[in-house]
Amino acid sequence: MDLKKLASTLIPDNDLLPLEEYEKMYPERQLNKGAEVTRLAPSPTGFIHLGNLYSALADERIAHTTDGIFYLRIEDTDLKRKVDGAVESVIRSLNYFGLNFDEGAEIDSPLNNYGPYYQRQRASIYRAYVKDLIERGLAYPCFCTEDELNAVRAEQTERKEITGYYGKYAKCRNLSEQEIYDNLAQGKPFVIRLKSQGSTENKITFKDRIKGDITVTENDQDVVILKSDGIPTYHFAHAIDDHFMHTTLVIRGEEWLSSLPIHLELFKVLGFKLPSYGHTCSLMKVDNGVKRKLSKRKDPELSLDYYRQAGYYPKAVVKYLMTILNSNFEEWERKNPTADYRDFKFSIDKMGKSGALFDIDKLNDVSKAELATLSEDETYAFLKGWVDEFGTEQDKAHFADADYIKKIIILICGIGGKKRRKDIVRAETGVRLFDYFFDDVFNPEYAFRFEKGDVTAVLSKFAAVYDENDDNNAWFAKVKAVAAEVGFAAEMSEYKQNPEAFKGSVADVAEILRIAVTGMPNSPDLCTVMRILGKDRTLARLNAAIQA
Ligand code: GLU
């Protein structure tokens, strides 16, 4: 068969360069020894999830701790999956979590020498290499229809055989020259398949950078490399792109492990050096006592938008992922509590080989600890950012008063106190802790635990003596005095010795005041709450509770 003629008939493009030209166009990167080139290669579906962030963080850390490159390539070979604005949304999401690309699609960078970074714009490179494979007898056209392929699959399933296009099932593998040209003359659509040289009799042991030694069976499937629209499949584009973009380490989900034999064969027939691979384990959660994979359908926390909407502090999410990615990160953090997580020596060898457990309670702990390291200005900026995007109109109006909100932040977070309070876990719930400071949303249900007469006596006597200039000691002395006057123990010790002698203790008196002023039995320091509210509003609340 005249393979050269066949290749030119199937790939008639006249803009293809000799293959050496492509090698010259994308020369080796000039990087230090040991520098890793990693990439995030999403399809532009607009859905970027926690698993992507998890892998991307490993990519980014490995690239940036080795003085390497982390780039963004858009795998848009499947047009059906394309969503407008998806690329910007990937970049925005990753930036939000503090991950930045050095080069790639839509990245403004002087390093963009290995593009285009959209696969659809690289069609000629792929087609040049497909043409070469056809010329070398390593690829061929396949005219099988969808119905024919389905029938073969059904037959294979029925016989309990491996499904796919291989061996005796690879019908078009042995078409004669005449048959091929007849099909073409009839205008039949075709794909190009790899003429696999492999055999399932052979095993290959392969070193995965995360999972260690893995033994796989050699590929014998004549996989499609170029689809009928002239665009390559993921497999083929992966080999070409990671070769020409000089990726040294491909980090991707373990769901790709089953395709690895195909990739090993493609790199071999293309004559390309294989990059290293690291297959990350899937994120799991414990659901009703059973460990299972996080699922797009069942788990809103898989979507990255969830973390923005719920108001997680982005760095906390990243730090939490670091604890899952590298088992020694937590210990390092304990020893270096004020260091930036980027100073940690990230190591691919410390990545888990199987099921990474995602635990939202642990994330909450990390998040509140992280928020407890911020100043009032930083806390304000973070909460205000969330309010502007997701808050109610009332939240927006409240947070417009920066001075007032910062006073509340200092109190709620215990800034300047002996120990920081960790009441704010994330913005969505944290913002609600500010509500009782605003009359337009303060709508208490007074759950007093004492008789109305005693409650009224406490509230009115305290209202009569309240002075906003009192310091905490003077304020508390007044609470004690009121307690004594209305038959409550002024000292806890007195009360403990003889509880029957009193209606309650000074703590109960403080609770009555607290419920009247904040609507809740628990709150941060009440004296400060009253001072922030100011005398008029404090008295108005005491009176409103008396009248309720
Ligand atoms: N486009 C593939 C995906 O969406 C990328 C896999 C890889 O990183 O090679 O998952």
Coordinates of C-alpha atoms and ligand atoms in Angstrom, one line a residue:
M1 CA 0.0 0.0 0.0
D2 CA 1.3 3.5 -0.8
L3 CA 1.2 4.9 2.7
K4 CA 2.5 8.3 1.7
K5 CA -0.4 8.7 -0.8
L6 CA -2.8 7.5 1.8
A7 CA -1.5 9.9 4.4
S8 CA -1.8 12.9 2.0
T9 CA -5.3 11.8 1.0
L10 CA -6.5 11.5 4.6
I11 CA -4.7 14.6 5.8
P12 CA -4.5 16.9 2.8
D13 CA -3.6 20.0 4.8
N14 CA -1.0 22.1 3.1
D15 CA 0.0 24.1 6.2
L16 CA 1.8 21.3 7.9
L17 CA 5.5 21.6 8.7
P18 CA 8.1 19.0 8.6
L19 CA 8.2 17.4 12.1
E20 CA 11.6 18.8 13.0
E21 CA 10.2 22.3 12.6
Y22 CA 7.8 21.7 15.5
E23 CA 10.7 20.5 17.7
K24 CA 12.5 23.7 16.8
M25 CA 9.4 25.8 17.6
Y26 CA 9.2 24.5 21.1
P27 CA 12.8 24.0 22.3
E28 CA 13.7 22.6 25.7
R29 CA 12.9 25.1 28.5
Q30 CA 15.9 26.7 30.1
L31 CA 15.3 25.8 33.7
N32 CA 17.4 24.8 36.7
K33 CA 18.2 21.2 37.3
G34 CA 15.3 19.6 39.2
A35 CA 12.8 22.2 38.1
E36 CA 9.4 20.6 37.4
V37 CA 7.0 21.8 34.7
T38 CA 3.4 21.0 35.7
R39 CA 0.1 22.0 34.3
L40 CA -3.6 22.1 35.0
A41 CA -5.4 20.9 31.9
P42 CA -9.1 21.3 32.4
S43 CA -11.8 21.0 29.8
P44 CA -13.7 24.2 29.6
T45 CA -16.9 23.0 31.2
G46 CA -17.0 25.8 33.7
F47 CA -17.2 23.3 36.6
I48 CA -14.0 23.3 38.6
H49 CA -14.2 21.3 41.7
L50 CA -12.3 20.6 44.9
G51 CA -10.5 17.6 43.3
N52 CA -9.2 20.0 40.7
L53 CA -8.0 22.5 43.3
Y54 CA -6.4 19.6 45.2
S55 CA -4.4 18.5 42.2
A56 CA -3.7 22.0 41.1
L57 CA -2.3 22.8 44.5
A58 CA 0.1 19.9 44.2
D59 CA 1.0 21.1 40.7
E60 CA 1.5 24.6 41.8
R61 CA 3.5 23.7 44.9
I62 CA 5.8 21.3 43.1
A63 CA 6.4 23.7 40.3
H64 CA 7.1 26.7 42.6
T65 CA 9.2 24.9 45.1
T66 CA 11.5 23.6 42.4
D67 CA 11.7 26.9 40.4
G68 CA 9.7 25.3 37.7
I69 CA 6.6 26.4 35.8
F70 CA 2.9 25.9 36.4
Y71 CA 0.8 26.5 33.3
L72 CA -2.8 26.3 32.2
R73 CA -3.8 24.4 29.1
I74 CA -7.4 24.2 28.0
E75 CA -8.4 20.8 26.7
D76 CA -11.3 21.9 24.5
T77 CA -11.3 19.0 22.0
D78 CA -14.9 18.2 22.9
L79 CA -16.9 21.2 21.9
K80 CA -20.1 19.8 23.5
R81 CA -18.6 20.4 26.9
K82 CA -17.6 24.0 26.3
V83 CA -19.2 26.7 28.5
D84 CA -18.7 30.4 27.8
G85 CA -16.5 32.2 30.4
A86 CA -15.2 28.8 31.7
V87 CA -11.6 29.6 31.3
E88 CA -11.8 32.9 33.1
S89 CA -13.8 31.2 35.8
V90 CA -11.0 28.6 36.3
I91 CA -8.4 31.3 36.5
R92 CA -10.5 33.4 38.9
S93 CA -11.2 30.4 41.1
L94 CA -7.6 29.4 41.4
N95 CA -6.5 33.0 42.0
Y96 CA -9.1 33.3 44.7
F97 CA -7.4 30.4 46.5
G98 CA -4.0 32.1 45.9
L99 CA -2.8 29.8 43.1
N100 CA -1.3 31.6 40.1
F101 CA -0.2 30.3 36.7
D102 CA 3.1 31.3 35.2
E103 CA 1.9 30.9 31.7
G104 CA -0.9 29.6 29.6
A105 CA -4.4 30.3 28.3
E106 CA -5.5 33.8 29.1
I107 CA -2.5 34.4 31.3
D108 CA -0.7 37.6 30.6
S109 CA 2.9 36.4 30.7
P110 CA 6.2 36.9 28.9
L111 CA 6.7 33.1 29.3
N112 CA 3.9 32.2 26.9
N113 CA 6.3 30.5 24.4
Y114 CA 4.7 27.1 24.2
G115 CA 1.2 28.0 23.0
P116 CA -1.4 28.1 21.7
Y117 CA -2.7 26.8 25.0
Y118 CA -6.1 25.9 23.6
Q119 CA -6.0 22.5 22.0
R120 CA -8.4 23.4 19.2
Q121 CA -5.9 26.0 18.1
R122 CA -3.2 23.3 17.8
A123 CA -4.9 21.2 15.2
S124 CA -2.1 21.4 12.7
I125 CA 0.5 20.0 15.1
Y126 CA -1.7 17.0 15.9
R127 CA -2.5 16.5 12.2
A128 CA 1.1 16.6 11.2
Y129 CA 1.9 13.8 13.7
V130 CA -1.1 11.8 12.7
K131 CA 0.0 12.0 9.1
D132 CA 3.4 10.8 10.0
L133 CA 2.0 7.8 11.9
I134 CA -0.1 6.9 8.8
E135 CA 3.0 7.2 6.6
R136 CA 4.8 4.9 9.0
G137 CA 1.9 2.3 9.0
L138 CA 1.1 3.0 12.6
A139 CA -2.3 4.6 12.1
Y140 CA -5.2 3.9 9.7
P141 CA -8.6 5.2 8.8
C142 CA -11.7 3.5 10.3
F143 CA -15.1 3.8 8.7
C144 CA -17.1 1.9 11.3
T145 CA -20.3 3.6 12.2
E146 CA -21.6 4.1 15.7
D147 CA -24.2 1.3 15.1
E148 CA -21.5 -1.1 14.0
L149 CA -19.3 -0.3 17.0
N150 CA -22.3 -0.7 19.4
A151 CA -23.0 -4.1 17.9
V152 CA -19.4 -5.2 18.4
R153 CA -19.5 -4.0 22.0
A154 CA -22.8 -5.9 22.6
E155 CA -21.2 -9.0 21.2
Q156 CA -18.1 -8.7 23.3
T157 CA -20.2 -8.1 26.4
E158 CA -22.3 -11.1 25.7
R159 CA -19.1 -13.2 25.3
K160 CA -17.6 -11.7 28.5
E161 CA -14.7 -10.4 26.5
I162 CA -12.9 -7.1 26.8
T163 CA -14.8 -4.5 24.9
G164 CA -13.1 -2.2 22.4
Y165 CA -11.5 -2.1 19.0
Y166 CA -8.7 -4.6 18.9
G167 CA -7.5 -7.8 17.3
K168 CA -10.1 -9.5 15.3
Y169 CA -12.6 -6.8 16.2
A170 CA -10.5 -4.1 14.6
K171 CA -12.3 -4.5 11.3
C172 CA -10.8 -1.5 9.4
R173 CA -7.3 -2.4 10.5
N174 CA -6.9 -4.7 7.5
L175 CA -8.8 -2.9 4.8
S176 CA -7.2 -3.1 1.4
E177 CA -6.1 0.0 -0.4
Q178 CA -9.0 -0.4 -2.7
E179 CA -11.5 -0.7 0.1
I180 CA -10.2 2.4 1.7
Y181 CA -10.4 4.5 -1.5
D182 CA -13.9 3.1 -2.2
N183 CA -15.1 4.2 1.2
L184 CA -13.5 7.6 0.7
A185 CA -15.1 7.9 -2.7
Q186 CA -18.5 7.2 -1.2
G187 CA -17.8 10.1 1.2
K188 CA -18.0 7.9 4.3
P189 CA -16.9 9.7 7.5
F190 CA -13.8 8.3 9.1
V191 CA -11.7 8.5 12.2
I192 CA -8.0 7.7 12.4
R193 CA -7.0 4.9 14.8
L194 CA -3.7 4.0 16.2
K195 CA -2.5 0.6 14.8
S196 CA -1.5 -0.7 18.2
Q197 CA 1.7 -2.7 18.4
G198 CA 1.0 -4.0 21.9
S199 CA -0.3 -7.2 23.3
T200 CA -2.2 -8.0 26.5
E201 CA 0.2 -10.8 27.0
N202 CA 2.8 -8.2 28.1
K203 CA 2.9 -6.5 31.4
I204 CA 4.7 -3.1 32.0
T205 CA 5.9 -2.0 35.4
F206 CA 5.7 1.7 35.7
K207 CA 6.8 4.0 38.4
D208 CA 4.1 6.4 39.4
R209 CA 5.5 9.4 41.4
I210 CA 2.6 9.2 43.9
K211 CA 1.4 5.6 43.8
G212 CA 4.8 3.9 43.4
D213 CA 5.4 0.9 41.2
I214 CA 2.3 0.0 39.2
T215 CA 2.1 -3.0 36.8
V216 CA -0.2 -2.5 33.9
T217 CA -1.1 -4.6 30.9
E218 CA 0.2 -3.4 27.5
N219 CA -2.3 -1.6 25.3
D220 CA -3.7 -3.5 22.4
Q221 CA -6.6 -1.3 21.6
D222 CA -6.6 0.6 18.3
V223 CA -7.8 3.8 20.0
V224 CA -9.1 6.7 18.0
I225 CA -6.5 9.4 17.8
L226 CA -8.2 11.8 15.4
K227 CA -12.0 12.2 15.4
S228 CA -14.1 12.6 12.3
D229 CA -14.1 16.4 12.8
G230 CA -10.3 16.3 12.4
I231 CA -9.7 17.1 16.1
P232 CA -7.7 14.7 18.2
T233 CA -8.9 12.7 21.2
Y234 CA -7.6 13.5 24.7
H235 CA -5.1 10.7 24.5
F236 CA -3.4 11.9 21.5
A237 CA -3.5 15.6 22.4
H238 CA -2.1 14.8 25.8
A239 CA 1.0 13.1 24.3
I240 CA 1.6 15.8 21.8
D241 CA 1.0 18.7 24.1
D242 CA 2.9 17.5 27.2
H243 CA 5.8 16.7 24.9
F244 CA 5.9 20.1 23.2
M245 CA 5.1 22.1 26.3
H246 CA 7.9 20.1 28.0
T247 CA 5.8 19.0 31.0
T248 CA 8.0 17.1 33.3
L249 CA 5.3 15.9 35.7
V250 CA 1.7 15.1 34.8
I251 CA -0.4 15.1 38.0
R252 CA -3.9 13.9 37.3
G253 CA -6.7 12.0 38.9
E254 CA -6.4 8.3 39.4
E255 CA -9.4 7.8 37.1
W256 CA -6.8 8.2 34.3
L257 CA -4.7 5.3 35.4
S258 CA -6.8 2.9 33.2
S259 CA -5.7 5.0 30.1
L260 CA -2.1 4.9 31.0
P261 CA -1.2 1.9 28.8
I262 CA -2.6 3.9 25.8
H263 CA -0.4 6.9 26.7
L264 CA 2.7 4.7 27.2
E265 CA 2.2 3.3 23.7
L266 CA 1.5 6.7 22.2
F267 CA 4.6 8.3 23.6
K268 CA 6.6 5.3 22.3
V269 CA 5.3 5.4 18.7
L270 CA 5.7 9.1 18.6
G271 CA 9.3 8.7 19.8
F272 CA 8.7 11.1 22.7
K273 CA 10.3 10.9 26.1
L274 CA 7.7 10.0 28.7
P275 CA 7.0 12.6 31.3
S276 CA 6.7 11.4 35.0
Y277 CA 3.1 10.8 36.1
G278 CA 1.6 11.1 39.5
H279 CA -2.0 9.9 39.9
T280 CA -3.7 11.5 42.8
C281 CA -6.2 9.5 44.9
S282 CA -9.8 10.6 44.9
L283 CA -11.2 12.7 47.6
M284 CA -13.5 10.6 49.9
K285 CA -15.9 11.5 52.7
V286 CA -17.5 9.5 55.4
D287 CA -21.2 9.4 54.8
N288 CA -23.4 7.6 57.4
G289 CA -20.3 5.7 58.5
V290 CA -19.4 4.6 55.0
K291 CA -16.4 6.0 53.1
R292 CA -17.2 7.0 49.6
K293 CA -16.0 9.3 46.8
L294 CA -17.2 12.9 46.8
S295 CA -19.9 13.1 44.2
K296 CA -20.9 16.0 42.0
R297 CA -24.5 15.0 42.4
K298 CA -24.7 14.4 46.2
D299 CA -22.1 16.7 47.7
P300 CA -22.3 20.5 47.2
E301 CA -18.9 20.8 48.9
L302 CA -17.3 19.3 45.9
S303 CA -17.9 22.5 43.9
L304 CA -15.4 25.3 44.5
D305 CA -18.2 27.9 44.4
Y306 CA -19.5 26.3 47.6
Y307 CA -16.5 27.6 49.5
R308 CA -16.9 31.1 48.2
Q309 CA -20.6 31.2 48.9
A310 CA -20.2 29.7 52.3
G311 CA -17.5 32.3 53.0
Y312 CA -14.6 30.0 53.8
Y313 CA -11.4 32.0 54.2
P314 CA -9.6 30.9 51.0
K315 CA -6.2 30.4 52.6
A316 CA -7.9 28.1 55.1
V317 CA -9.2 25.8 52.3
V318 CA -5.8 25.7 50.8
K319 CA -4.1 25.0 54.1
Y320 CA -6.6 22.3 54.8
L321 CA -5.9 20.7 51.4
M322 CA -2.2 20.9 52.3
T323 CA -2.9 18.7 55.3
I324 CA -4.5 16.1 53.1
L325 CA -1.8 16.4 50.4
N326 CA 1.3 16.1 52.6
S327 CA 1.0 14.1 55.8
N328 CA 3.8 16.1 57.5
F329 CA 2.3 19.5 56.8
E330 CA 0.3 19.7 60.1
E331 CA 3.4 18.9 62.2
W332 CA 5.4 21.5 60.3
E333 CA 2.6 24.1 60.9
R334 CA 2.6 23.3 64.6
K335 CA 6.3 24.0 64.7
N336 CA 6.0 27.1 62.5
P337 CA 2.7 28.6 63.4
T338 CA 3.3 32.0 61.9
A339 CA 5.1 30.9 58.7
D340 CA 3.5 31.1 55.3
Y341 CA 2.3 27.7 54.0
R342 CA 4.4 28.4 50.9
D343 CA 7.5 28.0 53.1
F344 CA 6.7 24.4 53.7
K345 CA 8.8 22.0 51.7
F346 CA 6.1 20.3 49.7
S347 CA 7.1 16.8 48.6
I348 CA 5.4 14.5 46.1
D349 CA 6.7 11.5 48.1
K350 CA 4.5 12.5 51.0
M351 CA 1.3 12.3 49.0
G352 CA -1.1 9.6 50.0
K353 CA -1.3 6.5 47.8
S354 CA -5.0 5.9 48.4
G355 CA -8.3 7.6 49.3
A356 CA -7.8 11.0 50.7
L357 CA -10.4 11.7 53.4
F358 CA -12.1 15.1 53.2
D359 CA -13.6 16.1 56.5
I360 CA -15.6 19.3 56.6
D361 CA -15.4 19.5 60.5
K362 CA -11.6 19.6 60.2
L363 CA -11.9 22.3 57.5
N364 CA -14.0 24.3 59.9
D365 CA -11.4 24.0 62.6
V366 CA -8.7 25.1 60.2
S367 CA -10.9 28.0 58.9
K368 CA -11.7 29.4 62.4
A369 CA -8.0 29.1 63.5
E370 CA -6.9 30.9 60.3
L371 CA -9.5 33.7 60.8
A372 CA -8.3 34.1 64.4
T373 CA -4.9 35.2 63.0
L374 CA -6.3 38.2 61.2
S375 CA -6.3 41.8 62.3
E376 CA -9.6 43.7 62.5
D377 CA -8.8 45.4 59.2
E378 CA -8.2 42.1 57.5
T379 CA -11.2 40.5 59.1
Y380 CA -13.3 43.4 58.0
A381 CA -12.0 43.3 54.4
F382 CA -12.7 39.6 54.2
L383 CA -16.2 39.7 55.6
K384 CA -17.1 42.9 53.6
G385 CA -15.9 41.1 50.4
W386 CA -18.3 38.2 51.2
V387 CA -21.2 40.6 52.1
D388 CA -20.8 42.6 48.9
E389 CA -21.1 39.4 46.8
F390 CA -23.5 37.3 48.8
G391 CA -25.0 39.3 51.7
T392 CA -28.5 40.7 52.0
E393 CA -29.2 44.4 51.4
Q394 CA -29.3 44.9 55.2
D395 CA -25.9 43.2 55.5
K396 CA -24.5 45.6 52.9
A397 CA -25.9 48.6 54.7
H398 CA -24.5 47.4 58.0
F399 CA -21.0 46.6 56.7
A400 CA -20.8 50.0 55.0
D401 CA -20.1 51.4 58.5
A402 CA -16.5 50.2 58.8
D403 CA -15.7 51.8 62.2
Y404 CA -18.7 50.3 63.9
I405 CA -18.2 46.9 62.3
K406 CA -14.5 46.9 63.3
K407 CA -15.4 47.6 67.0
I408 CA -17.7 44.6 66.9
I409 CA -14.9 42.5 65.2
I410 CA -12.5 43.4 68.0
L411 CA -15.0 42.2 70.5
I412 CA -16.2 39.1 68.7
C413 CA -12.7 38.0 67.8
G414 CA -11.2 38.9 71.1
I415 CA -8.5 41.0 69.3
G416 CA -6.1 42.5 71.9
G417 CA -7.4 40.1 74.5
K418 CA -5.5 37.3 76.3
K419 CA -6.8 34.7 73.9
R420 CA -8.4 35.1 70.5
R421 CA -12.0 33.9 70.3
K422 CA -12.8 31.6 67.3
D423 CA -16.5 32.2 66.9
I424 CA -16.2 33.1 63.2
V425 CA -15.9 29.9 61.2
R426 CA -16.8 31.3 57.8
A427 CA -18.3 34.5 56.5
E428 CA -21.8 33.2 55.8
T429 CA -22.4 32.2 59.5
G430 CA -20.0 34.8 60.9
V431 CA -21.9 37.7 59.5
R432 CA -24.9 36.6 61.5
L433 CA -23.0 37.2 64.7
F434 CA -23.2 40.9 63.9
D435 CA -27.0 41.0 63.6
Y436 CA -28.0 41.9 67.1
F437 CA -25.9 45.1 66.9
F438 CA -28.3 46.5 64.4
D439 CA -31.8 47.5 65.4
D440 CA -33.3 46.9 61.9
V441 CA -32.7 43.1 62.3
F442 CA -32.7 42.8 66.1
N443 CA -35.8 40.9 66.8
P444 CA -35.4 38.9 70.0
E445 CA -37.5 36.1 71.4
Y446 CA -36.8 36.7 75.0
A447 CA -36.2 33.2 76.6
F448 CA -35.9 34.3 80.2
R449 CA -35.6 31.6 82.8
F450 CA -37.0 33.6 85.7
E451 CA -40.4 35.1 86.7
K452 CA -41.5 38.2 84.9
G453 CA -41.4 40.2 88.2
D454 CA -37.8 39.3 88.8
V455 CA -36.8 40.0 85.2
T456 CA -38.5 43.4 85.3
A457 CA -36.8 44.2 88.6
V458 CA -33.3 43.3 87.3
L459 CA -33.8 45.2 84.1
S460 CA -35.2 48.3 85.6
K461 CA -32.8 48.5 88.5
F462 CA -29.9 48.1 86.1
A463 CA -31.3 50.6 83.7
A464 CA -31.4 53.1 86.5
V465 CA -27.7 52.9 87.3
Y466 CA -26.2 52.1 83.9
D467 CA -23.4 54.5 83.0
E468 CA -21.6 53.9 79.6
N469 CA -18.4 55.4 81.0
D470 CA -18.1 52.6 83.6
D471 CA -15.1 50.3 83.1
N472 CA -15.7 46.6 83.3
N473 CA -15.1 46.5 87.0
A474 CA -17.5 49.3 87.8
W475 CA -20.0 47.8 85.4
F476 CA -19.8 44.4 87.1
A477 CA -20.1 45.9 90.6
K478 CA -23.4 47.4 89.5
V479 CA -24.6 44.0 88.2
K480 CA -23.7 42.5 91.6
A481 CA -25.5 45.3 93.5
V482 CA -28.6 44.7 91.4
A483 CA -28.3 41.0 92.1
A484 CA -28.2 41.6 95.8
E485 CA -31.1 44.0 95.7
V486 CA -33.5 41.6 93.9
G487 CA -32.6 38.5 96.1
F488 CA -29.9 36.9 93.8
A489 CA -26.5 36.0 95.2
A490 CA -23.9 38.7 94.4
E491 CA -21.1 36.3 94.7
M492 CA -20.9 32.8 93.1
S493 CA -19.3 31.4 96.2
E494 CA -22.2 32.5 98.3
Y495 CA -24.6 30.9 95.9
K496 CA -22.8 27.6 95.7
Q497 CA -22.7 27.3 99.5
N498 CA -26.4 27.8 99.9
P499 CA -28.4 27.9 96.6
E500 CA -31.8 27.6 98.3
A501 CA -31.3 31.0 100.0
F502 CA -31.3 32.8 96.7
K503 CA -33.5 33.2 93.6
G504 CA -30.4 32.7 91.5
S505 CA -26.8 34.0 91.2
V506 CA -25.1 37.0 89.7
A507 CA -24.5 34.9 86.6
D508 CA -28.3 34.6 86.2
V509 CA -28.7 38.3 86.6
A510 CA -26.1 38.8 83.9
E511 CA -28.0 36.3 81.7
I512 CA -31.2 38.3 82.1
L513 CA -29.4 41.5 81.0
R514 CA -27.7 39.6 78.1
I515 CA -31.0 38.2 76.8
A516 CA -32.6 41.7 77.0
V517 CA -29.7 43.4 75.1
T518 CA -28.5 40.7 72.6
G519 CA -31.6 38.4 72.5
M520 CA -29.3 35.4 73.4
P521 CA -28.2 33.7 76.6
N522 CA -24.6 33.7 75.4
S523 CA -22.6 36.5 73.9
P524 CA -19.1 38.1 74.0
D525 CA -18.4 40.5 76.9
L526 CA -21.7 42.2 77.7
C527 CA -20.3 45.3 79.1
T528 CA -18.5 45.9 75.8
V529 CA -21.6 45.0 73.8
M530 CA -23.5 47.8 75.7
R531 CA -20.7 50.2 75.1
I532 CA -20.7 49.5 71.4
L533 CA -24.5 49.9 71.2
G534 CA -24.2 53.1 73.2
K535 CA -26.3 54.3 76.1
D536 CA -29.5 55.1 74.3
R537 CA -29.8 51.9 72.5
T538 CA -28.8 49.9 75.6
L539 CA -31.5 51.5 77.7
A540 CA -34.1 51.2 74.8
R541 CA -33.4 47.4 74.7
L542 CA -33.7 47.1 78.5
N543 CA -37.0 48.9 78.4
A544 CA -38.3 46.9 75.4
A545 CA -37.6 43.7 77.3
I546 CA -39.5 45.0 80.3
Q547 CA -42.4 45.8 78.1
A548 CA -42.4 42.5 76.2
Ligands
GLU1 N1 -8.6 17.3 30.4 C1 -8.4 16.3 31.4 C2 -9.5 16.5 32.5 O1 -10.4 17.3 32.3 C3 -7.1 16.5 32.0 C4 -6.4 15.3 32.5 C5 -4.9 15.5 32.6 O2 -4.6 16.3 33.5 O3 -4.2 15.0 31.8 O4 -9.5 15.9 33.5

